[in-house]
């Protein structure tokens, strides 16, 4: 029981590190793109690769394996390769979102919301910034 609580606390609290980094170093040029989208995307790519190729598959699959996104949790619960492929597609969308945010495109707030939602809970920083931009533009 403590393993399950500990691992899920880690999973849901990890995105706060990116928000803290953004708060401290976000004044730097392109801080939003780096801290709220770029670094979570790199983490997603790294963990997806690790889970797909190096994680020892338990038999039977377990529901309480560590998962940084809900898509990763689906992979850990089934070991169906479709879910890691989906995670790679979401990470690719994160790369596109990072580029949009760096270039200050008009649609970057919607890309932030989309990536943040698809990469939950790791996407919480992007979801936060996308929400801030949508509400700021709407007023």
PDB file of C-alpha atoms in Angstrom:
ATOM      1  CA  UNK A   1       0.000   0.000   0.000  1.00  0.00           C
ATOM      2  CA  UNK A   2       2.788   2.464   0.840  1.00  0.00           C
ATOM      3  CA  UNK A   3       4.463   1.725  -2.518  1.00  0.00           C
ATOM      4  CA  UNK A   4       1.286   2.661  -4.363  1.00  0.00           C
ATOM      5  CA  UNK A   5       0.804   5.864  -2.381  1.00  0.00           C
ATOM      6  CA  UNK A   6       4.464   6.844  -2.703  1.00  0.00           C
ATOM      7  CA  UNK A   7       4.750   6.191  -6.422  1.00  0.00           C
ATOM      8  CA  UNK A   8       1.558   8.040  -7.276  1.00  0.00           C
ATOM      9  CA  UNK A   9       2.529  10.994  -5.080  1.00  0.00           C
ATOM     10  CA  UNK A  10       5.795  11.152  -7.018  1.00  0.00           C
ATOM     11  CA  UNK A  11       3.957  10.952 -10.344  1.00  0.00           C
ATOM     12  CA  UNK A  12       1.488  13.722  -9.515  1.00  0.00           C
ATOM     13  CA  UNK A  13       4.017  15.983  -7.774  1.00  0.00           C
ATOM     14  CA  UNK A  14       6.836  15.711 -10.351  1.00  0.00           C
ATOM     15  CA  UNK A  15       5.348  18.376 -12.696  1.00  0.00           C
ATOM     16  CA  UNK A  16       5.721  20.882  -9.838  1.00  0.00           C
ATOM     17  CA  UNK A  17       9.491  20.768 -10.449  1.00  0.00           C
ATOM     18  CA  UNK A  18       8.978  22.263 -13.907  1.00  0.00           C
ATOM     19  CA  UNK A  19       6.683  24.947 -12.502  1.00  0.00           C
ATOM     20  CA  UNK A  20       9.251  25.773  -9.809  1.00  0.00           C
ATOM     21  CA  UNK A  21      12.018  25.997 -12.415  1.00  0.00           C
ATOM     22  CA  UNK A  22       9.858  28.255 -14.544  1.00  0.00           C
ATOM     23  CA  UNK A  23       9.103  30.468 -11.574  1.00  0.00           C
ATOM     24  CA  UNK A  24      12.766  30.788 -10.703  1.00  0.00           C
ATOM     25  CA  UNK A  25      14.350  30.919 -14.178  1.00  0.00           C
ATOM     26  CA  UNK A  26      11.376  31.795 -16.387  1.00  0.00           C
ATOM     27  CA  UNK A  27      12.520  35.372 -16.888  1.00  0.00           C
ATOM     28  CA  UNK A  28      15.207  34.065 -19.201  1.00  0.00           C
ATOM     29  CA  UNK A  29      14.551  34.231 -22.920  1.00  0.00           C
ATOM     30  CA  UNK A  30      12.179  31.438 -23.975  1.00  0.00           C
ATOM     31  CA  UNK A  31      11.594  30.322 -20.386  1.00  0.00           C
ATOM     32  CA  UNK A  32       8.019  29.216 -21.051  1.00  0.00           C
ATOM     33  CA  UNK A  33       8.986  27.001 -23.960  1.00  0.00           C
ATOM     34  CA  UNK A  34      11.862  25.399 -22.078  1.00  0.00           C
ATOM     35  CA  UNK A  35      10.393  24.871 -18.613  1.00  0.00           C
ATOM     36  CA  UNK A  36       6.708  24.260 -19.304  1.00  0.00           C
ATOM     37  CA  UNK A  37       6.827  22.299 -22.564  1.00  0.00           C
ATOM     38  CA  UNK A  38      10.364  21.422 -23.664  1.00  0.00           C
ATOM     39  CA  UNK A  39      11.664  19.753 -20.510  1.00  0.00           C
ATOM     40  CA  UNK A  40       8.441  17.787 -19.885  1.00  0.00           C
ATOM     41  CA  UNK A  41       8.614  16.628 -23.518  1.00  0.00           C
ATOM     42  CA  UNK A  42      12.221  15.470 -23.088  1.00  0.00           C
ATOM     43  CA  UNK A  43      11.231  13.655 -19.891  1.00  0.00           C
ATOM     44  CA  UNK A  44       8.333  12.034 -21.727  1.00  0.00           C
ATOM     45  CA  UNK A  45      10.573  10.857 -24.573  1.00  0.00           C
ATOM     46  CA  UNK A  46      13.129   9.449 -22.140  1.00  0.00           C
ATOM     47  CA  UNK A  47      10.636   7.660 -19.931  1.00  0.00           C
ATOM     48  CA  UNK A  48       8.659   6.302 -22.868  1.00  0.00           C
ATOM     49  CA  UNK A  49      11.825   4.828 -24.335  1.00  0.00           C
ATOM     50  CA  UNK A  50      12.828   3.381 -20.973  1.00  0.00           C
ATOM     51  CA  UNK A  51       9.403   1.864 -20.351  1.00  0.00           C
ATOM     52  CA  UNK A  52       9.159   0.369 -23.816  1.00  0.00           C
ATOM     53  CA  UNK A  53      12.618  -1.129 -24.130  1.00  0.00           C
ATOM     54  CA  UNK A  54      14.099  -1.534 -20.634  1.00  0.00           C
ATOM     55  CA  UNK A  55      11.268  -1.776 -18.064  1.00  0.00           C
ATOM     56  CA  UNK A  56      10.891  -5.375 -16.895  1.00  0.00           C
ATOM     57  CA  UNK A  57       7.371  -6.421 -17.854  1.00  0.00           C
ATOM     58  CA  UNK A  58       5.616  -7.908 -14.869  1.00  0.00           C
ATOM     59  CA  UNK A  59       3.243 -10.767 -15.373  1.00  0.00           C
ATOM     60  CA  UNK A  60       0.382 -10.145 -15.025  1.00  0.00           C
ATOM     61  CA  UNK A  61       0.474  -6.411 -15.755  1.00  0.00           C
ATOM     62  CA  UNK A  62      -0.314  -4.342 -12.698  1.00  0.00           C
ATOM     63  CA  UNK A  63      -2.537  -1.304 -12.355  1.00  0.00           C
ATOM     64  CA  UNK A  64      -0.258   0.464  -9.856  1.00  0.00           C
ATOM     65  CA  UNK A  65       2.959   0.668 -11.883  1.00  0.00           C
ATOM     66  CA  UNK A  66       4.592   4.105 -12.003  1.00  0.00           C
ATOM     67  CA  UNK A  67       3.294   6.140 -14.903  1.00  0.00           C
ATOM     68  CA  UNK A  68       4.112   9.736 -15.808  1.00  0.00           C
ATOM     69  CA  UNK A  69       1.081  10.140 -18.086  1.00  0.00           C
ATOM     70  CA  UNK A  70      -2.234   8.356 -18.375  1.00  0.00           C
ATOM     71  CA  UNK A  71      -1.087   6.933 -21.727  1.00  0.00           C
ATOM     72  CA  UNK A  72       1.962   5.445 -19.995  1.00  0.00           C
ATOM     73  CA  UNK A  73      -0.319   4.005 -17.334  1.00  0.00           C
ATOM     74  CA  UNK A  74      -2.301   2.273 -20.073  1.00  0.00           C
ATOM     75  CA  UNK A  75       0.925   0.748 -21.376  1.00  0.00           C
ATOM     76  CA  UNK A  76       2.011  -0.419 -17.908  1.00  0.00           C
ATOM     77  CA  UNK A  77      -1.429  -1.919 -17.349  1.00  0.00           C
ATOM     78  CA  UNK A  78      -1.558  -3.829 -20.645  1.00  0.00           C
ATOM     79  CA  UNK A  79       1.927  -3.862 -22.245  1.00  0.00           C
ATOM     80  CA  UNK A  80       0.244  -3.063 -25.548  1.00  0.00           C
ATOM     81  CA  UNK A  81       2.787  -1.303 -27.808  1.00  0.00           C
ATOM     82  CA  UNK A  82      -0.011   0.920 -29.136  1.00  0.00           C
ATOM     83  CA  UNK A  83       0.213   2.985 -25.942  1.00  0.00           C
ATOM     84  CA  UNK A  84       3.935   3.705 -26.181  1.00  0.00           C
ATOM     85  CA  UNK A  85       3.468   4.632 -29.822  1.00  0.00           C
ATOM     86  CA  UNK A  86       0.717   7.006 -28.691  1.00  0.00           C
ATOM     87  CA  UNK A  87       3.092   8.464 -26.091  1.00  0.00           C
ATOM     88  CA  UNK A  88       5.677   9.077 -28.829  1.00  0.00           C
ATOM     89  CA  UNK A  89       3.039  10.886 -30.914  1.00  0.00           C
ATOM     90  CA  UNK A  90       2.110  13.047 -27.906  1.00  0.00           C
ATOM     91  CA  UNK A  91       5.812  13.817 -27.355  1.00  0.00           C
ATOM     92  CA  UNK A  92       6.105  14.789 -31.032  1.00  0.00           C
ATOM     93  CA  UNK A  93       3.178  17.147 -30.463  1.00  0.00           C
ATOM     94  CA  UNK A  94       5.125  18.504 -27.469  1.00  0.00           C
ATOM     95  CA  UNK A  95       8.068  19.267 -29.756  1.00  0.00           C
ATOM     96  CA  UNK A  96       5.759  21.102 -32.172  1.00  0.00           C
ATOM     97  CA  UNK A  97       4.216  22.993 -29.250  1.00  0.00           C
ATOM     98  CA  UNK A  98       7.669  23.992 -27.993  1.00  0.00           C
ATOM     99  CA  UNK A  99       8.531  25.401 -31.424  1.00  0.00           C
ATOM    100  CA  UNK A 100       5.220  27.302 -31.599  1.00  0.00           C
ATOM    101  CA  UNK A 101       5.792  28.814 -28.156  1.00  0.00           C
ATOM    102  CA  UNK A 102       9.371  29.788 -29.034  1.00  0.00           C
ATOM    103  CA  UNK A 103       8.180  31.541 -32.195  1.00  0.00           C
ATOM    104  CA  UNK A 104       5.252  33.234 -30.394  1.00  0.00           C
ATOM    105  CA  UNK A 105       2.576  32.029 -32.808  1.00  0.00           C
ATOM    106  CA  UNK A 106      -1.072  32.980 -32.317  1.00  0.00           C
ATOM    107  CA  UNK A 107      -2.113  29.359 -31.846  1.00  0.00           C
ATOM    108  CA  UNK A 108       0.472  28.523 -29.201  1.00  0.00           C
ATOM    109  CA  UNK A 109      -2.025  28.784 -26.336  1.00  0.00           C
ATOM    110  CA  UNK A 110      -4.219  26.093 -27.897  1.00  0.00           C
ATOM    111  CA  UNK A 111      -1.210  23.887 -28.563  1.00  0.00           C
ATOM    112  CA  UNK A 112      -0.220  24.305 -24.900  1.00  0.00           C
ATOM    113  CA  UNK A 113      -3.710  23.273 -23.796  1.00  0.00           C
ATOM    114  CA  UNK A 114      -3.734  20.295 -26.149  1.00  0.00           C
ATOM    115  CA  UNK A 115      -0.315  19.008 -25.147  1.00  0.00           C
ATOM    116  CA  UNK A 116      -1.041  19.625 -21.472  1.00  0.00           C
ATOM    117  CA  UNK A 117      -4.270  17.659 -21.622  1.00  0.00           C
ATOM    118  CA  UNK A 118      -2.820  14.767 -23.628  1.00  0.00           C
ATOM    119  CA  UNK A 119       0.241  14.475 -21.376  1.00  0.00           C
ATOM    120  CA  UNK A 120      -1.545  14.629 -18.015  1.00  0.00           C
ATOM    121  CA  UNK A 121      -0.268  14.654 -15.273  1.00  0.00           C
ATOM    122  CA  UNK A 122       3.164  15.489 -16.749  1.00  0.00           C
ATOM    123  CA  UNK A 123       1.459  18.106 -18.920  1.00  0.00           C
ATOM    124  CA  UNK A 124       0.123  20.136 -15.996  1.00  0.00           C
ATOM    125  CA  UNK A 125       2.693  22.944 -16.508  1.00  0.00           C
ATOM    126  CA  UNK A 126       1.719  23.320 -20.172  1.00  0.00           C
ATOM    127  CA  UNK A 127      -1.973  23.163 -19.281  1.00  0.00           C
ATOM    128  CA  UNK A 128      -1.414  25.890 -16.686  1.00  0.00           C
ATOM    129  CA  UNK A 129       0.349  28.185 -19.149  1.00  0.00           C
ATOM    130  CA  UNK A 130      -2.182  27.507 -21.903  1.00  0.00           C
ATOM    131  CA  UNK A 131      -5.016  28.410 -19.542  1.00  0.00           C
ATOM    132  CA  UNK A 132      -3.203  31.597 -18.500  1.00  0.00           C
ATOM    133  CA  UNK A 133      -2.750  32.633 -22.124  1.00  0.00           C
ATOM    134  CA  UNK A 134      -6.328  31.892 -23.148  1.00  0.00           C
ATOM    135  CA  UNK A 135      -7.773  33.863 -20.219  1.00  0.00           C
ATOM    136  CA  UNK A 136      -5.338  36.728 -20.741  1.00  0.00           C
ATOM    137  CA  UNK A 137      -6.217  37.034 -24.427  1.00  0.00           C
ATOM    138  CA  UNK A 138      -9.935  36.717 -23.725  1.00  0.00           C
ATOM    139  CA  UNK A 139      -9.951  39.776 -21.432  1.00  0.00           C
TER     140      UNK A 139
END
